[in-house]
Amino acid sequence: MITWSSSAPERPPLSVAFGHGQHRRVLDLPLIVWLAVIWVLLWGTFSWATLITGLLVAVVLCLAFPLPPADLGLRLHPWGVLRLVAYLLWDMWVSGIRVTKQIFVDHPHRAAVLAIPLRCRSELMLTATAVANSNIPGGSVIELRRATATLFVHVLDADRPEALETARRSVWRTEELTVRAFGSREEIARVSADPRQQQEDAT
């Protein structure tokens, strides 16, 4: 028997349950979508085959390894998901062109590691932001320090201060779009504020 979350308030929103008793399985649809997005990001290229494969893998994982009832803090905002995917595809394309130009046209650049404080605090959103940023050419995530919500990013172009500022703004933009796609209202409110202002308030 298949039941939707509307008939069972104790289950996560937008979920569907199969079976009865010990054989009962619950599919959290936002979780499945998020796992499929991570699958596509890990492949580094978007195609319908990759997306469909990611959805199938997510369903199989959720059925084979059911999670205990818990609120993971994952929300699904369709418009936010579309904005995030569009931004990541655009950033991958632009960054790929920039890196190619640096290799074949420009002079060698000095690399650096930036410590970029993030505004979100939940482990799920921190991890999602790190995964999203790790797929952008020209920079790679070195470390995610959860205790201080700090992302350490390796940047190829570190010769000019404006290039470093561009890298920071890119990470903060990715963080904001990620939270707006999958975060709670409180997390969305946090990433809506100016990150530099939050740093000043914290100090």
PDB file of C-alpha atoms in Angstrom:
ATOM      1  CA  MET A   1       0.000   0.000   0.000  1.00  0.00           C
ATOM      2  CA  ILE A   2       1.234   3.489  -0.873  1.00  0.00           C
ATOM      3  CA  THR A   3       0.442   6.452   1.371  1.00  0.00           C
ATOM      4  CA  TRP A   4       1.457  10.098   1.075  1.00  0.00           C
ATOM      5  CA  SER A   5       2.645  12.330   3.899  1.00  0.00           C
ATOM      6  CA  SER A   6      -0.618  14.310   3.838  1.00  0.00           C
ATOM      7  CA  SER A   7      -2.345  11.325   5.489  1.00  0.00           C
ATOM      8  CA  ALA A   8       0.442  10.840   8.076  1.00  0.00           C
ATOM      9  CA  PRO A   9       1.549  14.067   9.795  1.00  0.00           C
ATOM     10  CA  GLU A  10       4.290  12.242  11.742  1.00  0.00           C
ATOM     11  CA  ARG A  11       6.247  11.630   8.525  1.00  0.00           C
ATOM     12  CA  PRO A  12       8.470  14.199   6.777  1.00  0.00           C
ATOM     13  CA  PRO A  13       6.637  16.504   4.356  1.00  0.00           C
ATOM     14  CA  LEU A  14       6.552  15.409   0.714  1.00  0.00           C
ATOM     15  CA  SER A  15       7.186  11.756   1.523  1.00  0.00           C
ATOM     16  CA  VAL A  16       5.609   8.493   0.389  1.00  0.00           C
ATOM     17  CA  ALA A  17       5.454   5.171   2.301  1.00  0.00           C
ATOM     18  CA  PHE A  18       5.420   1.614   0.935  1.00  0.00           C
ATOM     19  CA  GLY A  19       4.355  -1.581   2.719  1.00  0.00           C
ATOM     20  CA  HIS A  20       3.407  -2.350   6.316  1.00  0.00           C
ATOM     21  CA  GLY A  21       5.081  -3.163   9.615  1.00  0.00           C
ATOM     22  CA  GLN A  22       8.762  -4.077   9.542  1.00  0.00           C
ATOM     23  CA  HIS A  23       8.801  -4.017   5.755  1.00  0.00           C
ATOM     24  CA  ARG A  24       7.533  -0.447   5.614  1.00  0.00           C
ATOM     25  CA  ARG A  25       9.785   1.983   3.761  1.00  0.00           C
ATOM     26  CA  VAL A  26       9.487   5.761   3.586  1.00  0.00           C
ATOM     27  CA  LEU A  27      10.854   7.744   0.656  1.00  0.00           C
ATOM     28  CA  ASP A  28      11.625  11.349   1.556  1.00  0.00           C
ATOM     29  CA  LEU A  29      11.234  13.062  -1.823  1.00  0.00           C
ATOM     30  CA  PRO A  30      13.353  16.176  -1.005  1.00  0.00           C
ATOM     31  CA  LEU A  31      16.141  13.847   0.179  1.00  0.00           C
ATOM     32  CA  ILE A  32      15.942  11.870  -3.065  1.00  0.00           C
ATOM     33  CA  VAL A  33      16.146  15.066  -5.117  1.00  0.00           C
ATOM     34  CA  TRP A  34      19.112  16.273  -3.073  1.00  0.00           C
ATOM     35  CA  LEU A  35      20.964  12.954  -3.489  1.00  0.00           C
ATOM     36  CA  ALA A  36      20.340  13.135  -7.229  1.00  0.00           C
ATOM     37  CA  VAL A  37      21.760  16.692  -7.321  1.00  0.00           C
ATOM     38  CA  ILE A  38      24.893  15.504  -5.486  1.00  0.00           C
ATOM     39  CA  TRP A  39      25.199  12.633  -7.993  1.00  0.00           C
ATOM     40  CA  VAL A  40      25.095  15.074 -10.925  1.00  0.00           C
ATOM     41  CA  LEU A  41      27.613  17.389  -9.236  1.00  0.00           C
ATOM     42  CA  LEU A  42      30.010  14.506  -8.592  1.00  0.00           C
ATOM     43  CA  TRP A  43      29.908  13.589 -12.282  1.00  0.00           C
ATOM     44  CA  GLY A  44      30.649  17.228 -13.148  1.00  0.00           C
ATOM     45  CA  THR A  45      28.406  17.304 -16.230  1.00  0.00           C
ATOM     46  CA  PHE A  46      24.634  17.582 -16.547  1.00  0.00           C
ATOM     47  CA  SER A  47      22.647  15.270 -18.804  1.00  0.00           C
ATOM     48  CA  TRP A  48      19.254  13.664 -18.606  1.00  0.00           C
ATOM     49  CA  ALA A  49      20.900  10.245 -18.333  1.00  0.00           C
ATOM     50  CA  THR A  50      22.969  11.409 -15.340  1.00  0.00           C
ATOM     51  CA  LEU A  51      19.910  12.949 -13.668  1.00  0.00           C
ATOM     52  CA  ILE A  52      17.717   9.864 -14.158  1.00  0.00           C
ATOM     53  CA  THR A  53      20.527   7.594 -12.967  1.00  0.00           C
ATOM     54  CA  GLY A  54      20.973   9.784  -9.895  1.00  0.00           C
ATOM     55  CA  LEU A  55      17.264   9.560  -9.062  1.00  0.00           C
ATOM     56  CA  LEU A  56      17.295   5.769  -9.428  1.00  0.00           C
ATOM     57  CA  VAL A  57      20.420   5.439  -7.262  1.00  0.00           C
ATOM     58  CA  ALA A  58      18.844   7.712  -4.617  1.00  0.00           C
ATOM     59  CA  VAL A  59      15.653   5.619  -4.512  1.00  0.00           C
ATOM     60  CA  VAL A  60      17.630   2.368  -4.240  1.00  0.00           C
ATOM     61  CA  LEU A  61      19.780   3.782  -1.416  1.00  0.00           C
ATOM     62  CA  CYS A  62      16.753   5.044   0.514  1.00  0.00           C
ATOM     63  CA  LEU A  63      15.001   1.683   0.166  1.00  0.00           C
ATOM     64  CA  ALA A  64      18.089  -0.407   0.989  1.00  0.00           C
ATOM     65  CA  PHE A  65      19.311   1.767   3.867  1.00  0.00           C
ATOM     66  CA  PRO A  66      16.270   3.404   5.474  1.00  0.00           C
ATOM     67  CA  LEU A  67      17.012   6.283   7.806  1.00  0.00           C
ATOM     68  CA  PRO A  68      15.459   6.460  11.281  1.00  0.00           C
ATOM     69  CA  PRO A  69      12.660   9.015  11.664  1.00  0.00           C
ATOM     70  CA  ALA A  70      14.375  12.364  11.978  1.00  0.00           C
ATOM     71  CA  ASP A  71      14.096  15.876  10.674  1.00  0.00           C
ATOM     72  CA  LEU A  72      17.252  16.385   8.620  1.00  0.00           C
ATOM     73  CA  GLY A  73      16.469  20.049   8.140  1.00  0.00           C
ATOM     74  CA  LEU A  74      16.228  19.506   4.385  1.00  0.00           C
ATOM     75  CA  ARG A  75      13.574  21.511   2.586  1.00  0.00           C
ATOM     76  CA  LEU A  76      12.831  21.543  -1.118  1.00  0.00           C
ATOM     77  CA  HIS A  77      12.232  24.911  -2.781  1.00  0.00           C
ATOM     78  CA  PRO A  78      11.689  24.201  -6.516  1.00  0.00           C
ATOM     79  CA  TRP A  79      12.448  27.740  -7.691  1.00  0.00           C
ATOM     80  CA  GLY A  80      15.564  27.787  -5.527  1.00  0.00           C
ATOM     81  CA  VAL A  81      16.717  24.448  -6.972  1.00  0.00           C
ATOM     82  CA  LEU A  82      16.346  25.782 -10.528  1.00  0.00           C
ATOM     83  CA  ARG A  83      18.316  28.925  -9.646  1.00  0.00           C
ATOM     84  CA  LEU A  84      21.073  26.854  -8.023  1.00  0.00           C
ATOM     85  CA  VAL A  85      21.415  24.470 -10.972  1.00  0.00           C
ATOM     86  CA  ALA A  86      21.430  27.343 -13.492  1.00  0.00           C
ATOM     87  CA  TYR A  87      24.055  29.248 -11.498  1.00  0.00           C
ATOM     88  CA  LEU A  88      26.323  26.210 -11.112  1.00  0.00           C
ATOM     89  CA  LEU A  89      26.161  25.376 -14.822  1.00  0.00           C
ATOM     90  CA  TRP A  90      26.892  28.988 -15.737  1.00  0.00           C
ATOM     91  CA  ASP A  91      29.739  29.256 -13.206  1.00  0.00           C
ATOM     92  CA  MET A  92      31.283  25.995 -14.433  1.00  0.00           C
ATOM     93  CA  TRP A  93      31.250  27.283 -18.014  1.00  0.00           C
ATOM     94  CA  VAL A  94      32.661  30.731 -17.189  1.00  0.00           C
ATOM     95  CA  SER A  95      35.279  29.332 -14.805  1.00  0.00           C
ATOM     96  CA  GLY A  96      36.333  26.718 -17.355  1.00  0.00           C
ATOM     97  CA  ILE A  97      36.958  29.448 -19.937  1.00  0.00           C
ATOM     98  CA  ARG A  98      38.868  31.511 -17.357  1.00  0.00           C
ATOM     99  CA  VAL A  99      41.106  28.607 -16.379  1.00  0.00           C
ATOM    100  CA  THR A 100      41.796  27.752 -20.037  1.00  0.00           C
ATOM    101  CA  LYS A 101      42.791  31.367 -20.681  1.00  0.00           C
ATOM    102  CA  GLN A 102      45.121  31.347 -17.675  1.00  0.00           C
ATOM    103  CA  ILE A 103      46.846  28.197 -18.942  1.00  0.00           C
ATOM    104  CA  PHE A 104      47.318  29.114 -22.601  1.00  0.00           C
ATOM    105  CA  VAL A 105      47.216  32.925 -22.743  1.00  0.00           C
ATOM    106  CA  ASP A 106      48.008  34.653 -19.462  1.00  0.00           C
ATOM    107  CA  HIS A 107      51.234  34.514 -17.525  1.00  0.00           C
ATOM    108  CA  PRO A 108      51.475  32.031 -14.616  1.00  0.00           C
ATOM    109  CA  HIS A 109      49.445  33.067 -11.609  1.00  0.00           C
ATOM    110  CA  ARG A 110      50.146  32.754  -7.921  1.00  0.00           C
ATOM    111  CA  ALA A 111      47.862  30.393  -6.060  1.00  0.00           C
ATOM    112  CA  ALA A 112      46.544  30.852  -2.532  1.00  0.00           C
ATOM    113  CA  VAL A 113      44.289  29.218   0.040  1.00  0.00           C
ATOM    114  CA  LEU A 114      41.430  31.397   1.271  1.00  0.00           C
ATOM    115  CA  ALA A 115      39.647  30.907   4.572  1.00  0.00           C
ATOM    116  CA  ILE A 116      36.069  31.970   3.842  1.00  0.00           C
ATOM    117  CA  PRO A 117      33.595  32.148   6.762  1.00  0.00           C
ATOM    118  CA  LEU A 118      30.117  30.917   5.887  1.00  0.00           C
ATOM    119  CA  ARG A 119      26.808  32.151   7.248  1.00  0.00           C
ATOM    120  CA  CYS A 120      24.918  28.845   7.475  1.00  0.00           C
ATOM    121  CA  ARG A 121      25.481  26.704  10.562  1.00  0.00           C
ATOM    122  CA  SER A 122      23.804  23.340   9.959  1.00  0.00           C
ATOM    123  CA  GLU A 123      26.109  20.495   8.944  1.00  0.00           C
ATOM    124  CA  LEU A 124      23.842  19.586   6.041  1.00  0.00           C
ATOM    125  CA  MET A 125      23.988  23.059   4.485  1.00  0.00           C
ATOM    126  CA  LEU A 126      27.731  23.384   5.153  1.00  0.00           C
ATOM    127  CA  THR A 127      28.386  20.075   3.412  1.00  0.00           C
ATOM    128  CA  ALA A 128      26.095  20.961   0.516  1.00  0.00           C
ATOM    129  CA  THR A 129      27.885  24.291   0.040  1.00  0.00           C
ATOM    130  CA  ALA A 130      31.289  22.576   0.087  1.00  0.00           C
ATOM    131  CA  VAL A 131      30.164  19.986  -2.499  1.00  0.00           C
ATOM    132  CA  ALA A 132      28.734  22.684  -4.782  1.00  0.00           C
ATOM    133  CA  ASN A 133      31.935  24.760  -4.629  1.00  0.00           C
ATOM    134  CA  SER A 134      34.186  21.765  -5.212  1.00  0.00           C
ATOM    135  CA  ASN A 135      32.849  21.387  -8.760  1.00  0.00           C
ATOM    136  CA  ILE A 136      33.819  24.875  -9.942  1.00  0.00           C
ATOM    137  CA  PRO A 137      36.975  24.933 -12.137  1.00  0.00           C
ATOM    138  CA  GLY A 138      39.793  27.177 -10.932  1.00  0.00           C
ATOM    139  CA  GLY A 139      39.348  26.404  -7.260  1.00  0.00           C
ATOM    140  CA  SER A 140      39.044  23.399  -5.009  1.00  0.00           C
ATOM    141  CA  VAL A 141      37.828  22.883  -1.449  1.00  0.00           C
ATOM    142  CA  ILE A 142      40.711  22.000   0.863  1.00  0.00           C
ATOM    143  CA  GLU A 143      38.886  21.757   4.170  1.00  0.00           C
ATOM    144  CA  LEU A 144      35.548  22.440   5.794  1.00  0.00           C
ATOM    145  CA  ARG A 145      35.829  23.409   9.452  1.00  0.00           C
ATOM    146  CA  ARG A 146      32.385  22.856  10.934  1.00  0.00           C
ATOM    147  CA  ALA A 147      33.200  24.282  14.364  1.00  0.00           C
ATOM    148  CA  THR A 148      33.750  27.759  12.897  1.00  0.00           C
ATOM    149  CA  ALA A 149      31.723  27.287   9.666  1.00  0.00           C
ATOM    150  CA  THR A 150      34.816  28.104   7.605  1.00  0.00           C
ATOM    151  CA  LEU A 151      35.516  26.865   4.086  1.00  0.00           C
ATOM    152  CA  PHE A 152      39.148  26.714   2.949  1.00  0.00           C
ATOM    153  CA  VAL A 153      39.360  27.091  -0.827  1.00  0.00           C
ATOM    154  CA  HIS A 154      42.419  26.782  -3.087  1.00  0.00           C
ATOM    155  CA  VAL A 155      42.339  29.586  -5.670  1.00  0.00           C
ATOM    156  CA  LEU A 156      44.548  29.631  -8.781  1.00  0.00           C
ATOM    157  CA  ASP A 157      44.399  33.373  -9.486  1.00  0.00           C
ATOM    158  CA  ALA A 158      45.588  35.177  -6.349  1.00  0.00           C
ATOM    159  CA  ASP A 159      47.745  37.941  -7.860  1.00  0.00           C
ATOM    160  CA  ARG A 160      45.198  40.717  -7.462  1.00  0.00           C
ATOM    161  CA  PRO A 161      43.085  41.645  -4.418  1.00  0.00           C
ATOM    162  CA  GLU A 162      39.999  41.950  -6.631  1.00  0.00           C
ATOM    163  CA  ALA A 163      40.468  38.346  -7.786  1.00  0.00           C
ATOM    164  CA  LEU A 164      40.448  37.175  -4.174  1.00  0.00           C
ATOM    165  CA  GLU A 165      37.330  39.220  -3.488  1.00  0.00           C
ATOM    166  CA  THR A 166      35.669  37.675  -6.560  1.00  0.00           C
ATOM    167  CA  ALA A 167      36.462  34.187  -5.215  1.00  0.00           C
ATOM    168  CA  ARG A 168      34.927  35.043  -1.838  1.00  0.00           C
ATOM    169  CA  ARG A 169      31.805  36.485  -3.436  1.00  0.00           C
ATOM    170  CA  SER A 170      31.446  33.376  -5.606  1.00  0.00           C
ATOM    171  CA  VAL A 171      31.550  31.087  -2.550  1.00  0.00           C
ATOM    172  CA  TRP A 172      29.038  33.258  -0.682  1.00  0.00           C
ATOM    173  CA  ARG A 173      26.737  33.330  -3.721  1.00  0.00           C
ATOM    174  CA  THR A 174      26.871  29.539  -4.002  1.00  0.00           C
ATOM    175  CA  GLU A 175      26.161  29.256  -0.281  1.00  0.00           C
ATOM    176  CA  GLU A 176      23.139  31.552  -0.549  1.00  0.00           C
ATOM    177  CA  LEU A 177      21.641  29.719  -3.526  1.00  0.00           C
ATOM    178  CA  THR A 178      22.248  26.319  -1.908  1.00  0.00           C
ATOM    179  CA  VAL A 179      20.452  27.357   1.275  1.00  0.00           C
ATOM    180  CA  ARG A 180      17.621  28.984  -0.693  1.00  0.00           C
ATOM    181  CA  ALA A 181      17.185  25.682  -2.540  1.00  0.00           C
ATOM    182  CA  PHE A 182      17.268  23.308   0.446  1.00  0.00           C
ATOM    183  CA  GLY A 183      17.440  25.281   3.700  1.00  0.00           C
ATOM    184  CA  SER A 184      14.942  26.204   6.391  1.00  0.00           C
ATOM    185  CA  ARG A 185      13.469  29.673   6.878  1.00  0.00           C
ATOM    186  CA  GLU A 186      15.983  30.454   9.620  1.00  0.00           C
ATOM    187  CA  GLU A 187      18.924  29.461   7.407  1.00  0.00           C
ATOM    188  CA  ILE A 188      17.568  31.469   4.480  1.00  0.00           C
ATOM    189  CA  ALA A 189      17.314  34.507   6.754  1.00  0.00           C
ATOM    190  CA  ARG A 190      20.955  34.037   7.789  1.00  0.00           C
ATOM    191  CA  VAL A 191      22.304  33.912   4.224  1.00  0.00           C
ATOM    192  CA  SER A 192      20.218  36.936   3.232  1.00  0.00           C
ATOM    193  CA  ALA A 193      22.449  39.158   5.369  1.00  0.00           C
ATOM    194  CA  ASP A 194      25.757  40.637   4.232  1.00  0.00           C
ATOM    195  CA  PRO A 195      28.512  38.148   5.184  1.00  0.00           C
ATOM    196  CA  ARG A 196      30.947  40.927   6.063  1.00  0.00           C
ATOM    197  CA  GLN A 197      28.433  42.543   8.367  1.00  0.00           C
ATOM    198  CA  GLN A 198      27.923  39.220  10.145  1.00  0.00           C
ATOM    199  CA  GLN A 199      31.671  38.923  10.647  1.00  0.00           C
ATOM    200  CA  GLU A 200      31.792  42.380  12.229  1.00  0.00           C
ATOM    201  CA  ASP A 201      28.856  41.523  14.509  1.00  0.00           C
ATOM    202  CA  ALA A 202      30.533  38.303  15.584  1.00  0.00           C
ATOM    203  CA  THR A 203      33.729  40.107  16.538  1.00  0.00           C
TER     204      THR A 203
END
